[in-house]
Coordinates of C-alpha atoms and ligand atoms in Angstrom, one line a residue:
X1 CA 51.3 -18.2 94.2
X2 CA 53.1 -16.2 91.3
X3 CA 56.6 -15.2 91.8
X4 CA 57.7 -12.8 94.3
X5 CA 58.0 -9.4 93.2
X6 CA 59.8 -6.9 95.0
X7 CA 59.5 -2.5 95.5
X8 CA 60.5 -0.9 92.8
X9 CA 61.6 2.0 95.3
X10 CA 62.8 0.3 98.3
X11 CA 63.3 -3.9 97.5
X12 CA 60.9 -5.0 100.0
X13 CA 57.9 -7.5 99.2
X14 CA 54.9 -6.7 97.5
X15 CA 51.9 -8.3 97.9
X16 CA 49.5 -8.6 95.3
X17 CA 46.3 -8.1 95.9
X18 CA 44.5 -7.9 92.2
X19 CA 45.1 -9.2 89.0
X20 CA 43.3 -7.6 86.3
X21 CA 44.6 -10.1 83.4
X22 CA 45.5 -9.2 80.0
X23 CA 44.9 -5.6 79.0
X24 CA 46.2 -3.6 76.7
X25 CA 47.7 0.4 77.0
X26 CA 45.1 2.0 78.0
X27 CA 45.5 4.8 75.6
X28 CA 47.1 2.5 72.5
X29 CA 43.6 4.1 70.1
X30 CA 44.3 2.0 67.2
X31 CA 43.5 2.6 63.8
X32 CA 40.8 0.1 62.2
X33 CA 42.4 -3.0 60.1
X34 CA 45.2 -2.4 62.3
X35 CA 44.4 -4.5 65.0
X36 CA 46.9 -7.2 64.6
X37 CA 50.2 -7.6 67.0
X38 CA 48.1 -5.7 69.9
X39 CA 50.7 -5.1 72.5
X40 CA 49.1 -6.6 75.9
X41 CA 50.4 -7.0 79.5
X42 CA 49.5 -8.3 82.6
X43 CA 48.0 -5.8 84.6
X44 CA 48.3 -6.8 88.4
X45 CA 48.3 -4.4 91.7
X46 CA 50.0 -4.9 95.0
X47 CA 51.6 -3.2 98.5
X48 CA 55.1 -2.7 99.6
X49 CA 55.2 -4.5 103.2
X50 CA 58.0 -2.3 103.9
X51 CA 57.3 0.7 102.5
X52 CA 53.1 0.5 101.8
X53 CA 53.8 1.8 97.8
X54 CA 51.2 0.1 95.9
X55 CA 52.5 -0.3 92.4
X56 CA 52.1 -2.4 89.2
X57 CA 53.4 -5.7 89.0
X58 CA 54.6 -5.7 85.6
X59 CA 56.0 -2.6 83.9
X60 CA 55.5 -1.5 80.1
X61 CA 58.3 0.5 78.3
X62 CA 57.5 3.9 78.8
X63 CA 58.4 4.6 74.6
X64 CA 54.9 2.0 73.9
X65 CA 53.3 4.7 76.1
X66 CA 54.8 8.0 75.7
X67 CA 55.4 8.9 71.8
X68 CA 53.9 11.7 69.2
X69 CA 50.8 9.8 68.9
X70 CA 49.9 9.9 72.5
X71 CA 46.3 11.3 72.2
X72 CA 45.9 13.0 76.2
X73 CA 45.3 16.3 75.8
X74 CA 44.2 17.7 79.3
X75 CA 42.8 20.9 78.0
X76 CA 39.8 18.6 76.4
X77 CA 38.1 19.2 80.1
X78 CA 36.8 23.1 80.6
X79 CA 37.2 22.1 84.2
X80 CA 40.8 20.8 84.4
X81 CA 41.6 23.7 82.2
X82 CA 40.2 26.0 85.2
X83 CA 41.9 24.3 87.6
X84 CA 44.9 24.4 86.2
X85 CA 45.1 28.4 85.4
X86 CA 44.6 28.2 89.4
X87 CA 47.3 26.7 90.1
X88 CA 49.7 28.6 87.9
X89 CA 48.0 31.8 89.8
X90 CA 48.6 30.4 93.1
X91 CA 52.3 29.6 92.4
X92 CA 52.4 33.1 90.7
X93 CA 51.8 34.8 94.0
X94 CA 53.7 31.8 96.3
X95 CA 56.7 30.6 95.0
X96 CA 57.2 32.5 91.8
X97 CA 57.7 36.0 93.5
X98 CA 61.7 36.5 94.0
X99 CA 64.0 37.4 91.3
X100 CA 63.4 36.2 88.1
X101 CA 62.2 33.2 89.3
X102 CA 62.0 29.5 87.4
X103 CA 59.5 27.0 86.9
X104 CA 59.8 23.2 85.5
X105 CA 56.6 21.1 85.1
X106 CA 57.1 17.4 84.4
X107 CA 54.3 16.0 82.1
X108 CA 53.2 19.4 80.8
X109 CA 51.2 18.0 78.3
X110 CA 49.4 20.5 75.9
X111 CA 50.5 23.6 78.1
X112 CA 47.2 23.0 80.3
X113 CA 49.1 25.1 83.7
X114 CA 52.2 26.7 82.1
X115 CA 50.2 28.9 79.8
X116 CA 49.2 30.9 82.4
X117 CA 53.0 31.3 83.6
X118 CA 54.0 32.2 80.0
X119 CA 51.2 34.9 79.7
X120 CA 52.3 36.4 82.8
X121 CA 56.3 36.3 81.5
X122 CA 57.7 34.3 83.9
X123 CA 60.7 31.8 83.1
X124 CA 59.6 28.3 82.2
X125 CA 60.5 25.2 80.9
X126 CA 58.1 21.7 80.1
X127 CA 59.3 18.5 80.1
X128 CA 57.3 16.3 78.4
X129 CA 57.7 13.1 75.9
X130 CA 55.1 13.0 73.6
X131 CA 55.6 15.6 70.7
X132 CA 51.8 15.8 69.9
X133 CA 51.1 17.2 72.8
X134 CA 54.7 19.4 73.4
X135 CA 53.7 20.7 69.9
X136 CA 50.0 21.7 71.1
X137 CA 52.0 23.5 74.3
X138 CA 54.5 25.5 72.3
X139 CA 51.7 26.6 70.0
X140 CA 50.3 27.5 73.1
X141 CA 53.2 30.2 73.7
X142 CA 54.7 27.5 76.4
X143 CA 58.9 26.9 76.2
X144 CA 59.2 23.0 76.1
X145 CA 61.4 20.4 75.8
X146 CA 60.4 17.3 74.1
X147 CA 61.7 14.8 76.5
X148 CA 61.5 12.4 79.3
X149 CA 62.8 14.5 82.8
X150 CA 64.8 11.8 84.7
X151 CA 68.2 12.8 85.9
X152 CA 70.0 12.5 82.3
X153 CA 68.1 15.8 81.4
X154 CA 67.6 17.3 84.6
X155 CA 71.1 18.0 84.8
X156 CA 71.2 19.3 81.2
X157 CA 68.1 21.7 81.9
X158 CA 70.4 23.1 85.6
X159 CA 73.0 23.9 83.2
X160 CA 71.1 25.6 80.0
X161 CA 68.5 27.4 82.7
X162 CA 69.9 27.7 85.9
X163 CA 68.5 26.1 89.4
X164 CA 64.0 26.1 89.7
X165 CA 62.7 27.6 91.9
X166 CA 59.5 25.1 91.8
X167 CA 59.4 21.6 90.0
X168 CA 55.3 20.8 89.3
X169 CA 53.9 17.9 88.4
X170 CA 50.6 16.9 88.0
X171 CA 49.3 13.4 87.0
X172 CA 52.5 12.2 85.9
X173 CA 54.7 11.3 88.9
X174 CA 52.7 7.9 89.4
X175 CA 53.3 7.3 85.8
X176 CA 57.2 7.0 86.5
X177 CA 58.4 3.6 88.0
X178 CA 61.5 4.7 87.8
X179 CA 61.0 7.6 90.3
X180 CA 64.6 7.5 91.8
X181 CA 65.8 8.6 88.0
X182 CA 63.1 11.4 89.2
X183 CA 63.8 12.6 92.6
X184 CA 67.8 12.3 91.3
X185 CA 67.0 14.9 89.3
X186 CA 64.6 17.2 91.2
X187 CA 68.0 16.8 93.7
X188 CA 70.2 18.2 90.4
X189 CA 67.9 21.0 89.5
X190 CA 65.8 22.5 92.5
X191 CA 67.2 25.0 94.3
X192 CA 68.2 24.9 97.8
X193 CA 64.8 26.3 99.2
X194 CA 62.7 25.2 96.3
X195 CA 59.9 22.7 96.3
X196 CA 58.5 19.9 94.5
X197 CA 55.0 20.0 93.8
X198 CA 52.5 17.1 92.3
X199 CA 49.3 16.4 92.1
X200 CA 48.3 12.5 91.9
X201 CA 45.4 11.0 92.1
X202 CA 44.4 9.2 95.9
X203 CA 44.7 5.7 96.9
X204 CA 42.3 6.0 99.9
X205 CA 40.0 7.9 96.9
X206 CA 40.9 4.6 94.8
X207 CA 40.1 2.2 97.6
X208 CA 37.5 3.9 99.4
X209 CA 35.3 4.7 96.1
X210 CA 35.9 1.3 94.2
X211 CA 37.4 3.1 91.2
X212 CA 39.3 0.1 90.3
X213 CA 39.5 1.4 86.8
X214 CA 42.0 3.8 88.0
X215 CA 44.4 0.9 88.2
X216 CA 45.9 0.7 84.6
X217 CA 49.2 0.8 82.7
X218 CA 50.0 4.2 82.9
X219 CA 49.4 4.5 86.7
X220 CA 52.1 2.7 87.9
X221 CA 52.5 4.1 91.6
X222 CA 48.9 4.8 93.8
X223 CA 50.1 7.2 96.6
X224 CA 49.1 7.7 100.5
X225 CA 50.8 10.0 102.3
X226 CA 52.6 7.3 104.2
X227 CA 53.8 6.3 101.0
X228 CA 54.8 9.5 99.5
X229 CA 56.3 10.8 103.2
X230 CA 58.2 7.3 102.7
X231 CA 59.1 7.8 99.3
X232 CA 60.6 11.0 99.9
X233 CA 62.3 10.5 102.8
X234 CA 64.4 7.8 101.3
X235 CA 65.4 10.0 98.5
X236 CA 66.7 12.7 100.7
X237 CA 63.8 15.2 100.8
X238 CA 60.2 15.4 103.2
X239 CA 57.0 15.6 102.6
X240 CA 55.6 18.9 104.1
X241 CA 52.1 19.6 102.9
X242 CA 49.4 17.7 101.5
X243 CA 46.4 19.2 100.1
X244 CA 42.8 17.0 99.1
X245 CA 42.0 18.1 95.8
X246 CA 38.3 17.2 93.9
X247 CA 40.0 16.4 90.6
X248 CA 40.1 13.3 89.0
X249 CA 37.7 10.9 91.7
X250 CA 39.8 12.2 94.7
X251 CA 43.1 13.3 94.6
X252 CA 46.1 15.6 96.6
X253 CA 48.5 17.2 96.3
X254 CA 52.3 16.6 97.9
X255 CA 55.0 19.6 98.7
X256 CA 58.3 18.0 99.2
X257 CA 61.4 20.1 100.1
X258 CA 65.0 19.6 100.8
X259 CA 64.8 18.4 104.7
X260 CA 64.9 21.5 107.2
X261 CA 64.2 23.8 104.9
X262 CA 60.0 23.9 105.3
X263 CA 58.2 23.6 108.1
X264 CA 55.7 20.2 107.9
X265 CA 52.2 21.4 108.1
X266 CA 49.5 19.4 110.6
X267 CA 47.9 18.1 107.2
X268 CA 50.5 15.6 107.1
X269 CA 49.5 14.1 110.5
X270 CA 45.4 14.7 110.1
X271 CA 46.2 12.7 106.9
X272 CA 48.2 9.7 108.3
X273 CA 46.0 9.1 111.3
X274 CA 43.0 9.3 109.0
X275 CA 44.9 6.5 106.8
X276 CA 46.0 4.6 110.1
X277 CA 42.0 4.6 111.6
X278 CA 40.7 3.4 108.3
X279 CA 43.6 0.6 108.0
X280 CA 44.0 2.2 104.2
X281 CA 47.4 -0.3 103.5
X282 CA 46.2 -3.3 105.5
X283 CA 45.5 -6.5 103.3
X284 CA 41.8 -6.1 104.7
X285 CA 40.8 -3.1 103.2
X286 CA 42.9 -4.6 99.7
X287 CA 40.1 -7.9 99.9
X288 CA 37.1 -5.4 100.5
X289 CA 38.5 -3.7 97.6
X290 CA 38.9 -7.6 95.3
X291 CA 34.7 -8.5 96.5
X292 CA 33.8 -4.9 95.2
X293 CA 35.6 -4.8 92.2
X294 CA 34.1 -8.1 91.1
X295 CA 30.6 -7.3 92.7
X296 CA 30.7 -4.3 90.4
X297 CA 32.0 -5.9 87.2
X298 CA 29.1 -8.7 87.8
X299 CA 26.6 -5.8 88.7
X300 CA 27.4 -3.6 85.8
X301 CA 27.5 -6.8 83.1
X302 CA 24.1 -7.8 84.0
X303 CA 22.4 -4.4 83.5
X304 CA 24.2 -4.3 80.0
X305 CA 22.9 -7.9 79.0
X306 CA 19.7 -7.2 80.3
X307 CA 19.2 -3.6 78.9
X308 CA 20.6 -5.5 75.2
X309 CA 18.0 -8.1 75.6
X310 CA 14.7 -5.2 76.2
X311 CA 16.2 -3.8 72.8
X312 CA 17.6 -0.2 74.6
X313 CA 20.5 1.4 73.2
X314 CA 23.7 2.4 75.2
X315 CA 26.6 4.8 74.1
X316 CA 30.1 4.6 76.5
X317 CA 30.4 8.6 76.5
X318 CA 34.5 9.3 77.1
X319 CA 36.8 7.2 75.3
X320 CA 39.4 7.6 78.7
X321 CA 42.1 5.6 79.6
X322 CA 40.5 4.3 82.7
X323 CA 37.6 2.6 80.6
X324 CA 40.1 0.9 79.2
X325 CA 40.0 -1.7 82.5
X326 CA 36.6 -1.0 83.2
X327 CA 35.8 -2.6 79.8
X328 CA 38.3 -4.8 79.2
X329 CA 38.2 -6.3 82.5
X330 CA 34.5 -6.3 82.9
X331 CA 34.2 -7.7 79.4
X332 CA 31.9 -5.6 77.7
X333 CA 32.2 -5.4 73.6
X334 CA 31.0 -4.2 70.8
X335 CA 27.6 -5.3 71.0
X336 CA 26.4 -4.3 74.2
X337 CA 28.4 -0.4 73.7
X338 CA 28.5 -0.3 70.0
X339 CA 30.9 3.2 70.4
X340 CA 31.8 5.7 73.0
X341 CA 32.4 9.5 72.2
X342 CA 34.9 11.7 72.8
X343 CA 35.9 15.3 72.3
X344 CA 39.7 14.7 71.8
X345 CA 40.9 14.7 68.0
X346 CA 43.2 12.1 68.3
X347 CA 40.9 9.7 69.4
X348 CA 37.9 9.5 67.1
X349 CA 37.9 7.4 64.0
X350 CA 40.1 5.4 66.0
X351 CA 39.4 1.6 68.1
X352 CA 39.3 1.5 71.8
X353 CA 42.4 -0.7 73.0
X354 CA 41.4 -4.9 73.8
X355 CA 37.4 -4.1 72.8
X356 CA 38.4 -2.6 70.0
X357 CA 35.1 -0.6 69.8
X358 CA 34.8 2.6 68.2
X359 CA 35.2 6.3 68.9
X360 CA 33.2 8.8 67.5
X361 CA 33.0 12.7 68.0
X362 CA 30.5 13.8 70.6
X363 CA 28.2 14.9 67.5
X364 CA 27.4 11.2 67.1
X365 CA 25.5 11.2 70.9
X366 CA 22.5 13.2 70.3
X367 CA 22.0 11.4 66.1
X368 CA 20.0 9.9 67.6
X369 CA 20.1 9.7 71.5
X370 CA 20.7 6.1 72.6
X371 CA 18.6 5.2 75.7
X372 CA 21.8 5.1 78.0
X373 CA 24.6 6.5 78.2
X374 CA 27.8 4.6 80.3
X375 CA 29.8 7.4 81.2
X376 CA 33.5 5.8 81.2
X377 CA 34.7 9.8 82.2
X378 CA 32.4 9.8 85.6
X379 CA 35.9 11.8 86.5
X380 CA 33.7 14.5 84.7
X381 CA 30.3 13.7 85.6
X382 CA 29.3 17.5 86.4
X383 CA 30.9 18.9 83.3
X384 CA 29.4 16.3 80.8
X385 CA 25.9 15.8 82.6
X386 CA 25.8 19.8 82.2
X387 CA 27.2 19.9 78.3
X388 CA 24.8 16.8 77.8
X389 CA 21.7 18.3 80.2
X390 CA 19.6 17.7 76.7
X391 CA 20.0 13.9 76.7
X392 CA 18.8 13.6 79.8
X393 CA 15.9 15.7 79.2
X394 CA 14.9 13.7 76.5
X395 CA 14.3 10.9 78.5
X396 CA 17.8 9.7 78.6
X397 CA 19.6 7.6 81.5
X398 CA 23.4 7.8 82.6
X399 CA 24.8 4.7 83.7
X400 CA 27.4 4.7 86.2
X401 CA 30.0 2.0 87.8
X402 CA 31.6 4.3 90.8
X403 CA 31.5 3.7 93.6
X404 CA 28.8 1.4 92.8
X405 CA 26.5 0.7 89.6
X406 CA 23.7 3.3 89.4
X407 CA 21.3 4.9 87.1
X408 CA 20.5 8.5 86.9
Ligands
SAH501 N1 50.0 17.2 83.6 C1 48.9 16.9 82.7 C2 49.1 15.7 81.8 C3 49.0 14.4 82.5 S1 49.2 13.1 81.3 C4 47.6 16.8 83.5 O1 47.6 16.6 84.7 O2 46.5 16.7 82.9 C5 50.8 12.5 81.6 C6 51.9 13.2 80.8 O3 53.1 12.8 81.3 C7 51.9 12.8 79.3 O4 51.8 14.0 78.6 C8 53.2 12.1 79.1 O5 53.8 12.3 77.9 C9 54.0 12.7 80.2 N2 55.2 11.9 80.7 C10 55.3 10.6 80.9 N3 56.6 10.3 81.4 C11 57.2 11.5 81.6 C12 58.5 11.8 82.0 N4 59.4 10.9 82.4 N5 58.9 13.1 82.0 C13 58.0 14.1 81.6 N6 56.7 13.8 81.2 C14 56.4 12.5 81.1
TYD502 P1 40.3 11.8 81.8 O1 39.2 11.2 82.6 O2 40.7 13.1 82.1 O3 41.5 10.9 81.9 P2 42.0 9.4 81.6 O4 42.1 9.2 80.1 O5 43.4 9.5 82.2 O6 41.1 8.4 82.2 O7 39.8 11.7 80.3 C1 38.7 12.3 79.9 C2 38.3 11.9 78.5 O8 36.9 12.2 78.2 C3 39.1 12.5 77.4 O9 39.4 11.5 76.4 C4 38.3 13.6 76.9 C5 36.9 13.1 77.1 N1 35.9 14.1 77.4 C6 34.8 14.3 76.5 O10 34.7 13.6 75.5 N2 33.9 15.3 76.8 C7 34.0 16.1 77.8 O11 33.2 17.0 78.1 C8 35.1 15.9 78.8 C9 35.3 16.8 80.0 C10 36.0 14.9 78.5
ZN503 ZN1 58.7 -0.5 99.1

């Protein structure tokens, strides 16, 4: 039995209910010959038996995460990039429409959703830490701020700009342990009738899929709605929509607003008797989750030995921060996936974190085809297999681990 830890929202117990081991920051690409004095933590998930939050166990400093070399870029998918603009035209026609209205996004990235705000003139601001990517935004014609929101500079941007009519978020709440800093400051800057918006990927997605790769240091919070409806309720807002998104494995998306001021829609409710039918925070559904994630690390380490010792070739195809569980944690190296490719910039020339095996640019997939490829970014199955339709024409096989180790 390791210590006892406690909510990092409301104090009470948490359970743990998997410990990954050692890994590194998932998106820590490191330069080769520089692989001394690897920053590693111990990676280890568990539930709030007051509150049902699952959340890291251990925490890492959000600067060793969130700095100008951060190499993310969400416009590197065509389809995130799509579904994005949609979202910046729904909100043009929802909650943008009064006078002279304002929008803050927290995590804005490269600009991915508030180019489409800019082009169409409307008053903006993103928040967002890691200057690579606030540089790639403003390029982008997006106002940013190069900066972590939390209520320090929420109440700095209510006094320069005036009260927001929206605060969106997308992939970058659950990445904040310290979420009351957050929700002080959406408090500070939102107007009175103004909502909250973010978009996080789905425990019951999580769970129900076996995408334990999902669990790493940068996702620090896995929502439900009971834990969000929780969550919000204790800092002084309500949950009053949800909306299942097919982004990222499974996720939704959570409209919180001052209370009274937004009628709850029956979402909520189909939502949290659907979590309380499939017991989604009780400890059996957490051990299911433990005998798959280990059936799948066994399942998926077998087919790589095996496919090694016939003499085929596989290629990890997505240098993502998820794959940085999936292969640290399964324990695959070098010489079973001698590199992975990827289309961000940032990331090629570099060393995976832990495995420390290499990145090339997708150029390097077809020179020649390997036999297999292990698509670490399943997350984008449709859009790679499509990009990549002449690999598997040409006789090649895609490996995947989610929900369960398969070749097509
Ligand atoms: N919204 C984009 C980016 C998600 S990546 C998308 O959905 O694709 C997460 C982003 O959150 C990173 O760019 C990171 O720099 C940023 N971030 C981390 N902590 C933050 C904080 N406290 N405030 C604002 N942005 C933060
Ligand atoms: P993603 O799954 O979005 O996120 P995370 O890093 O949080 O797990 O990352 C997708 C990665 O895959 C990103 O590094 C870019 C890369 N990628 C390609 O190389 N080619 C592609 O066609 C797409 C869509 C992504
Ligand atoms: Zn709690």
């Amino acid at each position: 039995m390791t210590d006892m830890h406690r909510c990092r929202i409301c104090r009470g117990v948490v359970a743990e209910f998997f410990d990954f081991g050692r890994q590194p920051i998932s998106d820590a690409f490191l330069e080769p010959g520089q692989v001394e004095n690897e920053f590693f933590f111990r990676l280890a998930v568990g539930v709030c038996q007051s509150c049902t939050m699952v959340q890291l166990l251990e925490e890492v400093p959000r600067d060793r995460m969130f700095h100008h070399g951060y190499p993310y870029r969400s416009s590197e998918s065509t389809f995130m990039s799509k579904h994005f603009e949609q979202v910046a035209r729904r909100f043009l026609e929802t909650e943008l429409t009064g006078d002279d209205p304002f929008v803050v996004e927290i995590g804005s990235n490269d600009g991915v959703m508030l180019r489409t705000v800019s082009e169409a003139g409307v008053r903006h601001l993103g928040v967002d830490p890691s200057s690579g990517a606030a540089g790639a935004a403003a390029t982008a014609g997006v106002r940013v701020r190069t900066d972590f929101f939390e209520e320090s500079s929420a109440i700095d941007i209510r006094a320069a700009d005036g009260p927001a009519h929206l605060i969106f978020s997308a992939n970058t709440t659950s990445h904040i342990p310290y979420i009351d800093s957050i929700f002080r400051g959406v408090d500070a800057l939102l107007a009175d009738d103004g909502v909250f918006v973010f978009e996080e990927r789905y425990l019951a997605d999580i769970i129900g899929q076996t995408a334990f790769d999902q669990i790493y240091d940068e996702h620090f919070y896995l929502f439900s709605i009971r834990s969000v409806q929780n969550m919000a309720e204790r800092f002084g807002f309500q949950l009053v929509d949800a909306e299942h998104l097919p982004v990222h494995g499974g996720a939704v998306r959570y409209t919180i607003a001052r209370p009274g001021r937004r009628k709850p829609t029956r979402a909520i409710d189909d939502f949290l008797a659907r979590e309380e039918a499939d017991g989604l925070t009780e400890p059996a559904a957490f051990e299911r989750f433990a005998t798959d994630v280990r059936k799948v690390r066994d399942d998926l380490m077998a087919l790589l030995r095996k496919l090694r010792a016939d003499g085929r070739t596989v290629v990890g195809y997505g240098a993502t921060a998820k794959s940085a569980t999936a292969v640290n944690y399964c324990g695959i190296t070098e010489e079973l996936v001698p590199f992975a490719c990827d289309s961000t910039p940032a990331k090629q020339g570099k060393l995976m974190p832990g495995s420390h095996i290499p990145v090339r640019a997708p150029s390097a997939f077809g020179n020649p085809y390997p036999d297999y490829a292990l698509l670490f970014a399943w997350n984008h199955a449709e859009e790679i297999m499509l990009k990549e339709r002449e690999f598997r024409d040409s006789g090649g096989r895609w490996i995947l681990y989610v929900p369960n180790v398969h070749v097509v």
